[in-house]
Coordinates of C-alpha atoms in Angstrom, one line a residue:
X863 CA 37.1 191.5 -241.9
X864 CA 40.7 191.4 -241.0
X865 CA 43.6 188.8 -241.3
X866 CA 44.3 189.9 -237.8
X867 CA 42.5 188.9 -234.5
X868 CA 42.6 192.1 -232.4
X869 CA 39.5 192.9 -230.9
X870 CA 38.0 190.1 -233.0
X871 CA 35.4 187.8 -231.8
X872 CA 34.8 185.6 -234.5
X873 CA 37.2 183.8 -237.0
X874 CA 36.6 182.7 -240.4
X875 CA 37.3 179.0 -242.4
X876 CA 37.0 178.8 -245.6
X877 CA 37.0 174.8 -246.9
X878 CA 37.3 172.8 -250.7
X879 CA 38.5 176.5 -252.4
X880 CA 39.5 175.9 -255.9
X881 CA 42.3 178.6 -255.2
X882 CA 44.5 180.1 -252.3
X883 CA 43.3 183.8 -252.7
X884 CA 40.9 185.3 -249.8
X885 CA 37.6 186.0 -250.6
X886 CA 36.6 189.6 -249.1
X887 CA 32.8 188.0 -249.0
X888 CA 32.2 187.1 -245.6
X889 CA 29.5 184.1 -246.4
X890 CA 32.3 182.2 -248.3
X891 CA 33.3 181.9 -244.7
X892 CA 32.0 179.1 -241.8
X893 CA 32.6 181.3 -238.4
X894 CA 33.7 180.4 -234.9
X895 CA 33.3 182.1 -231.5
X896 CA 37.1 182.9 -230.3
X897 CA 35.9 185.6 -227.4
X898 CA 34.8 183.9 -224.6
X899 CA 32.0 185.2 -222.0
X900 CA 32.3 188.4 -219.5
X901 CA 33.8 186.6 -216.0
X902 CA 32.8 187.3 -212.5
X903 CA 34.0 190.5 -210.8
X904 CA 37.7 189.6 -209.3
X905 CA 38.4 190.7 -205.5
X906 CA 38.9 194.7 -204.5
X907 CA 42.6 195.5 -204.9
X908 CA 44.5 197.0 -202.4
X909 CA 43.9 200.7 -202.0
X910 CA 46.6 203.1 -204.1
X911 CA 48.5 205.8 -203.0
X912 CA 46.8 209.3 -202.3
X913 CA 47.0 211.6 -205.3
X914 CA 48.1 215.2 -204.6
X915 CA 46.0 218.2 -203.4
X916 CA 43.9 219.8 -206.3
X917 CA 44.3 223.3 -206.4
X918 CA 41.4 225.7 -204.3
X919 CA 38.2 226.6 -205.8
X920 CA 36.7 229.9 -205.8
X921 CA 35.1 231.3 -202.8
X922 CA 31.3 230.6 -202.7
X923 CA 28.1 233.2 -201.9
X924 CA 28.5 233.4 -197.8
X925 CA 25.1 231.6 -196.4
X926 CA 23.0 232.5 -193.9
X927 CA 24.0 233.0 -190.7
X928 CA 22.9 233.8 -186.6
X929 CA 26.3 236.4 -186.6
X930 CA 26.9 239.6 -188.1
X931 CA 30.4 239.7 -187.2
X932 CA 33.8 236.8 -187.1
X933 CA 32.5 233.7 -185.0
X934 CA 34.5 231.1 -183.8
X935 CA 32.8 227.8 -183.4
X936 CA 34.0 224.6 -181.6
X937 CA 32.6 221.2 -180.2
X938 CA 30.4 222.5 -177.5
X939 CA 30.9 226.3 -178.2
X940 CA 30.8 229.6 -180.0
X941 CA 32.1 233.3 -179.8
X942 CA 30.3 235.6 -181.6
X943 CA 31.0 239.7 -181.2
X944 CA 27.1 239.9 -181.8
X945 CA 24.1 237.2 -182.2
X946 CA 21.4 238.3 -184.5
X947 CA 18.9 235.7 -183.5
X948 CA 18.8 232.9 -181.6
X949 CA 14.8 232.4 -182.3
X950 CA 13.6 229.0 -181.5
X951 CA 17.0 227.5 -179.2
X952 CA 16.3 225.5 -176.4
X953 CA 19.3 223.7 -174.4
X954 CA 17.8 221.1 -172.2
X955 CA 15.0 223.4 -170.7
X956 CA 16.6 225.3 -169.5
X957 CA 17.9 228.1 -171.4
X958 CA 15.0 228.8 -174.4
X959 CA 14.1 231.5 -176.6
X960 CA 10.6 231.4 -178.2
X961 CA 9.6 232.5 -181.3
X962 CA 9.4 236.3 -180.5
X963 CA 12.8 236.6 -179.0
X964 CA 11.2 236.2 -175.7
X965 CA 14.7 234.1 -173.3
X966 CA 14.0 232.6 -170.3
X967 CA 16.4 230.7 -168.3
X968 CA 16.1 228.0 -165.7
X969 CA 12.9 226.8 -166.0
X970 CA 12.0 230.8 -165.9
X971 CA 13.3 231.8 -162.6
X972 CA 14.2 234.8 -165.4
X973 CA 12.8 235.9 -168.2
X974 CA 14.2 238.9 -170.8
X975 CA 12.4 240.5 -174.2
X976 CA 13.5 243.1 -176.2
X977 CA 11.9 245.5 -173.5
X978 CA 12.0 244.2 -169.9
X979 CA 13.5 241.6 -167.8
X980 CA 12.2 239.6 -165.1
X981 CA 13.4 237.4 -162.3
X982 CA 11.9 235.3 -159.8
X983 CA 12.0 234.1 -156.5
X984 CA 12.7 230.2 -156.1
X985 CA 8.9 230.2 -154.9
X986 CA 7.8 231.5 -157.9
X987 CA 6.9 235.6 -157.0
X988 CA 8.0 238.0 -159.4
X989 CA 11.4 239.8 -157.6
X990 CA 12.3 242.3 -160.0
X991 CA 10.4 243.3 -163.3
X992 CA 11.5 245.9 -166.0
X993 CA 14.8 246.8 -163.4
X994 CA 12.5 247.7 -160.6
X995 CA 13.1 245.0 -157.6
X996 CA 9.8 244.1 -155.8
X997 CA 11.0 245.6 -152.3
X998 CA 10.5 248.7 -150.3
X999 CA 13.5 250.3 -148.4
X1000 CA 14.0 251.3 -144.4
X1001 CA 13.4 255.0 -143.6
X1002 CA 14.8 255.6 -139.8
X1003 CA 13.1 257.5 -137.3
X1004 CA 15.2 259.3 -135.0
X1005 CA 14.9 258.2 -131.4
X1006 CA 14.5 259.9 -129.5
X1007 CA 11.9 262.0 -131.5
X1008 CA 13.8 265.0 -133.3
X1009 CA 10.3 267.6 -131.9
X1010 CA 9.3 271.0 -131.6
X1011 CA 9.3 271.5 -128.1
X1012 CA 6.9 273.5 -126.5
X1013 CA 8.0 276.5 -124.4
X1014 CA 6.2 278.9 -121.3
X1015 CA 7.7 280.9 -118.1
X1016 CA 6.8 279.3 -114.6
X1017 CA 8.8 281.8 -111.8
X1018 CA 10.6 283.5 -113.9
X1019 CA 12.2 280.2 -115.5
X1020 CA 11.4 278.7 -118.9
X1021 CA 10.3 275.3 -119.2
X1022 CA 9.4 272.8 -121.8
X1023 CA 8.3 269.8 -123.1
X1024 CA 7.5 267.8 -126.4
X1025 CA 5.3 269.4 -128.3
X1026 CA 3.1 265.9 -129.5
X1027 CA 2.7 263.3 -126.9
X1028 CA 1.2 259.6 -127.3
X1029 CA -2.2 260.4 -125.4
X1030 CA -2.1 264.0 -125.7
X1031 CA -0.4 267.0 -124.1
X1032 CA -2.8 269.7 -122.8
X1033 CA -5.8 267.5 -123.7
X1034 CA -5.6 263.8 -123.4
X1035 CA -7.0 261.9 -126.3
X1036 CA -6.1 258.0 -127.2
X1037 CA -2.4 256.5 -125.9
X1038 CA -2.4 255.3 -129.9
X1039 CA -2.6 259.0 -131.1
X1040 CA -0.2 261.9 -130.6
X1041 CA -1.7 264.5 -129.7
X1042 CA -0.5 268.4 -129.4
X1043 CA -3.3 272.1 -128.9
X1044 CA -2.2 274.5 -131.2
X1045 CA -2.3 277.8 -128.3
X1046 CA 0.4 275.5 -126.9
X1047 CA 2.5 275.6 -129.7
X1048 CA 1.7 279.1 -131.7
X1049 CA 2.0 281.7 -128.9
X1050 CA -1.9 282.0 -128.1
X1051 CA -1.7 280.5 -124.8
X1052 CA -3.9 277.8 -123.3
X1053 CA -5.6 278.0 -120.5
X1054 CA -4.0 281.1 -119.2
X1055 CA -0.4 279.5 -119.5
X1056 CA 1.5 281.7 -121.7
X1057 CA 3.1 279.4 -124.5
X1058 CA 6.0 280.7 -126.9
X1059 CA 5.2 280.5 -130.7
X1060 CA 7.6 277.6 -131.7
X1061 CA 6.6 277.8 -135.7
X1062 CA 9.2 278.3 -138.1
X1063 CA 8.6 280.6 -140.9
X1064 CA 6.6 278.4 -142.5
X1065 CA 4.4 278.5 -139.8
X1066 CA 5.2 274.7 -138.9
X1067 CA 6.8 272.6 -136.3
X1068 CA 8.5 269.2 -136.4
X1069 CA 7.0 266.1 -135.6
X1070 CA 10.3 263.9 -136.6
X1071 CA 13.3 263.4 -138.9
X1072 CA 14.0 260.8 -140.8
X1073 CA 17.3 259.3 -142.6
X1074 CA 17.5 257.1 -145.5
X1075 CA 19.7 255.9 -148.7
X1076 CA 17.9 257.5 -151.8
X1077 CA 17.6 253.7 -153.2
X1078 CA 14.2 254.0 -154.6
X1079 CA 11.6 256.8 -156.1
X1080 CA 9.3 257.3 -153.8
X1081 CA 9.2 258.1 -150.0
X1082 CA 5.9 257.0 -148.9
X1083 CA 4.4 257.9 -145.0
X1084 CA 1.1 256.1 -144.0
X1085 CA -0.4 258.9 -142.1
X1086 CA -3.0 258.5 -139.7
X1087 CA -5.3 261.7 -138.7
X1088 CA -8.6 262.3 -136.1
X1089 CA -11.4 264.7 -136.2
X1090 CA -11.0 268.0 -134.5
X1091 CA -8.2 270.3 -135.9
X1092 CA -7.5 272.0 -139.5
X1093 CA -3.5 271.8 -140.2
X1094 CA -1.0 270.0 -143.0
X1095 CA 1.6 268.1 -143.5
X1096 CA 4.9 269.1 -145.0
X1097 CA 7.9 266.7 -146.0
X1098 CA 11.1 268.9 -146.0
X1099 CA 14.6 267.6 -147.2
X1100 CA 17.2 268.0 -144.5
X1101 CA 14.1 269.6 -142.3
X1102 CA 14.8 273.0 -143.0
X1103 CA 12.1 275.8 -143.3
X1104 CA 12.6 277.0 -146.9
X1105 CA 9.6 276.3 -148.5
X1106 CA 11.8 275.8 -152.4
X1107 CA 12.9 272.6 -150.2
X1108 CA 9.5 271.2 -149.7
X1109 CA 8.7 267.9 -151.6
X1110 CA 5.2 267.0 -150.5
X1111 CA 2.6 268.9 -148.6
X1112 CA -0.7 268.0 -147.5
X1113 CA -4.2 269.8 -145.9
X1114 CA -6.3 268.0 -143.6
X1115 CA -9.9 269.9 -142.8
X1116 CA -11.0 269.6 -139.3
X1117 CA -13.6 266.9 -139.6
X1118 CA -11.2 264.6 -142.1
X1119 CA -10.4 261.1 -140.3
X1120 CA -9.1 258.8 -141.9
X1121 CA -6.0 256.8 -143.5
X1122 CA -3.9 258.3 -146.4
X1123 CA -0.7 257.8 -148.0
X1124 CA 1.6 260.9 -148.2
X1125 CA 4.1 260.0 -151.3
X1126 CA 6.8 262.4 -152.2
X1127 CA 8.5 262.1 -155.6
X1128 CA 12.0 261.8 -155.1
X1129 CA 13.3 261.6 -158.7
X1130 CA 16.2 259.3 -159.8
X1131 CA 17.6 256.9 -157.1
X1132 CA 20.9 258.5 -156.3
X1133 CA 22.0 256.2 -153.6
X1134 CA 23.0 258.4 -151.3
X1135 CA 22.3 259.5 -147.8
X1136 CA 19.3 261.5 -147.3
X1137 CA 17.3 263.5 -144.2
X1138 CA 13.8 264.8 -144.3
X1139 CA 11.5 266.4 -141.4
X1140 CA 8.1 265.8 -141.5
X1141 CA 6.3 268.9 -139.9
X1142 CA 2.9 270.1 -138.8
X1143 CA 1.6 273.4 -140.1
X1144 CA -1.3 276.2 -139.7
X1145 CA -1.7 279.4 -139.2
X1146 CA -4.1 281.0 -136.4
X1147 CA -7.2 281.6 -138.8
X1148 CA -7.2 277.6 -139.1
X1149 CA -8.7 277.3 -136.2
X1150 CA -9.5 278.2 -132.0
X1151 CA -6.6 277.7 -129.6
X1152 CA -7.7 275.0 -127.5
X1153 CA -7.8 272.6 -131.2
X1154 CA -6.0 269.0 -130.4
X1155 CA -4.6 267.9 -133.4
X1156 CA -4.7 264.3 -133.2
X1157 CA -2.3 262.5 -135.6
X1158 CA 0.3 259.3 -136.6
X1159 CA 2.8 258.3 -138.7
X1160 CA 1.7 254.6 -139.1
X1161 CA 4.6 253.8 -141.9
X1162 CA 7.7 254.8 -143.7
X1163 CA 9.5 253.5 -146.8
X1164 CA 10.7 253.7 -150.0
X1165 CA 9.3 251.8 -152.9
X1166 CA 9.8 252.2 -156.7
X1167 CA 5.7 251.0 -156.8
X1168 CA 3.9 253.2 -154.5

């Protein structure tokens, strides 16, 4: 009890006391509420004035994050020196990267992993896979033929003539064939014409020459042979006859007819201008004079598949 009302919610009357001195018992007292009941809550006020700028906090653990290195982020981009992993993003179909890291872009026309990439044509057939492009490369024949000639004396003159010939020389065979008789060619004669041997010292001749740019590994020929001779097939670069510059060689036995690919390795594409001869070879032990060997060159490219 107090004789002052601050923070008071009752006071005290005391009536009919014999005397004017407070009693400090509180039931010699009749009490009255003075505190009246809580109100409703008032309207907002207006807001106040901003309070100044606290001072900065420590720097926190660094989260995780897709960069190894600074990024810069904006609204609709980022710059990143290096991405670690963009698992899982797809940006309206069209630029996605699956689970395994595996991207493909526009609804995937291309497609790169960790170990390859792919691209495809607009209809759907793989163009390039692994950096290999799904496309063999011209090889140019010269025209006319760059032949072996043959050579014999008529009247004390010497004369010649190409030493293969669509439907034969000394012997006709089919007009889809060449055709060229070795005693013709190798300084045995045929049929009592004395020919010159026109072999080089590889004991070939030239059929053709052929000029390319080294833009893929392989030079492939699809080489077309008939029954009736024994004799290979040499691929020479720049047609020379040193055999160290030989990069594919082939025997064909007499009775072999038939279709084969000759493919030579030519290493790493170095884009540059190339020549190679293809030539014909035997000795004289392969066979009689009067043999037609019967042959064609059916294809030539370059391809990184062969």
């Amino acid at each position: 009890m107090s004789n002052f009302p601050d923070g008071k919610e009752y006071i005290g009357f005391a009536y009919n006391k014999t005397t004017a001195t407070e009693s400090n018992n509180a039931s010699d007292y009749i009490w009255s509420k003075i505190k009246g009941d809580k109100g409703s809550k008032g309207d907002a006020g207006s807001r106040g004035p901003t309070g100044s700028q606290g001072p900065k906090g420590e720097t926190g653990p660094r989260g995780p994050n897709i960069v190894d290195t600074d990024t810069s982020f904006g609204v609709n981009w980022l710059i990143a020196d290096y991405i670690k992993s963009l698992n899982g993003l797809n940006i309206n179909e069209q630029f996605k990267v699956d689970e395994s890291g595996k991207l493909t872009i526009g609804n995937e026309q291309m497609t790169l992993t960790e170990k390859s990439i792919q691209i495809r044509r607009p209809d759907g057939a793989v163009w390039m896979e692994n950096g290999l492009i799904k496309a063999d490369y011209g090889v140019y024949g010269f025209d006319p033929h760059y032949m072996t000639d043959r050579r014999w004396q008529d009247m004390n003159q010497t004369l010649s003539a190409v030493g293969f010939q669509a439907g034969g020389t000394a012997i006709n065979n089919s007009s889809h064939f060449y055709g060229g008789v070795k005693g013709t060619l190798d300084g045995r004669g045929y049929q009592g014409t004395n020919f010159q041997d026109r072999r080089d010292d590889m004991n070939c001749v030239v059929f053709q020459r052929y000029r390319f740019n080294h833009s893929a590994r392989y030079l492939v020929f699809g080489f077309r042979k008939n029954r009736g001779a024994r004799f290979s097939v040499h691929i020479i670069n720049n047609g020379t006859a040193n055999i160290d510059d030989r990069i594919y060689y082939e025997l064909f036995e007499k009775d072999y007819q038939g279709y084969k690919l000759l493919i030579a390795d030519l290493g790493k594409p170095t884009y540059v201008n190339r020549m190679v001869g293809l030539k014909i070879g035997w000795v004289h032990g392969w066979g009689a004079a009067d043999e037609n060997m019967i042959f064609k060159v059916e294809s030539a490219h370059l391809t990184d598949e062969p």
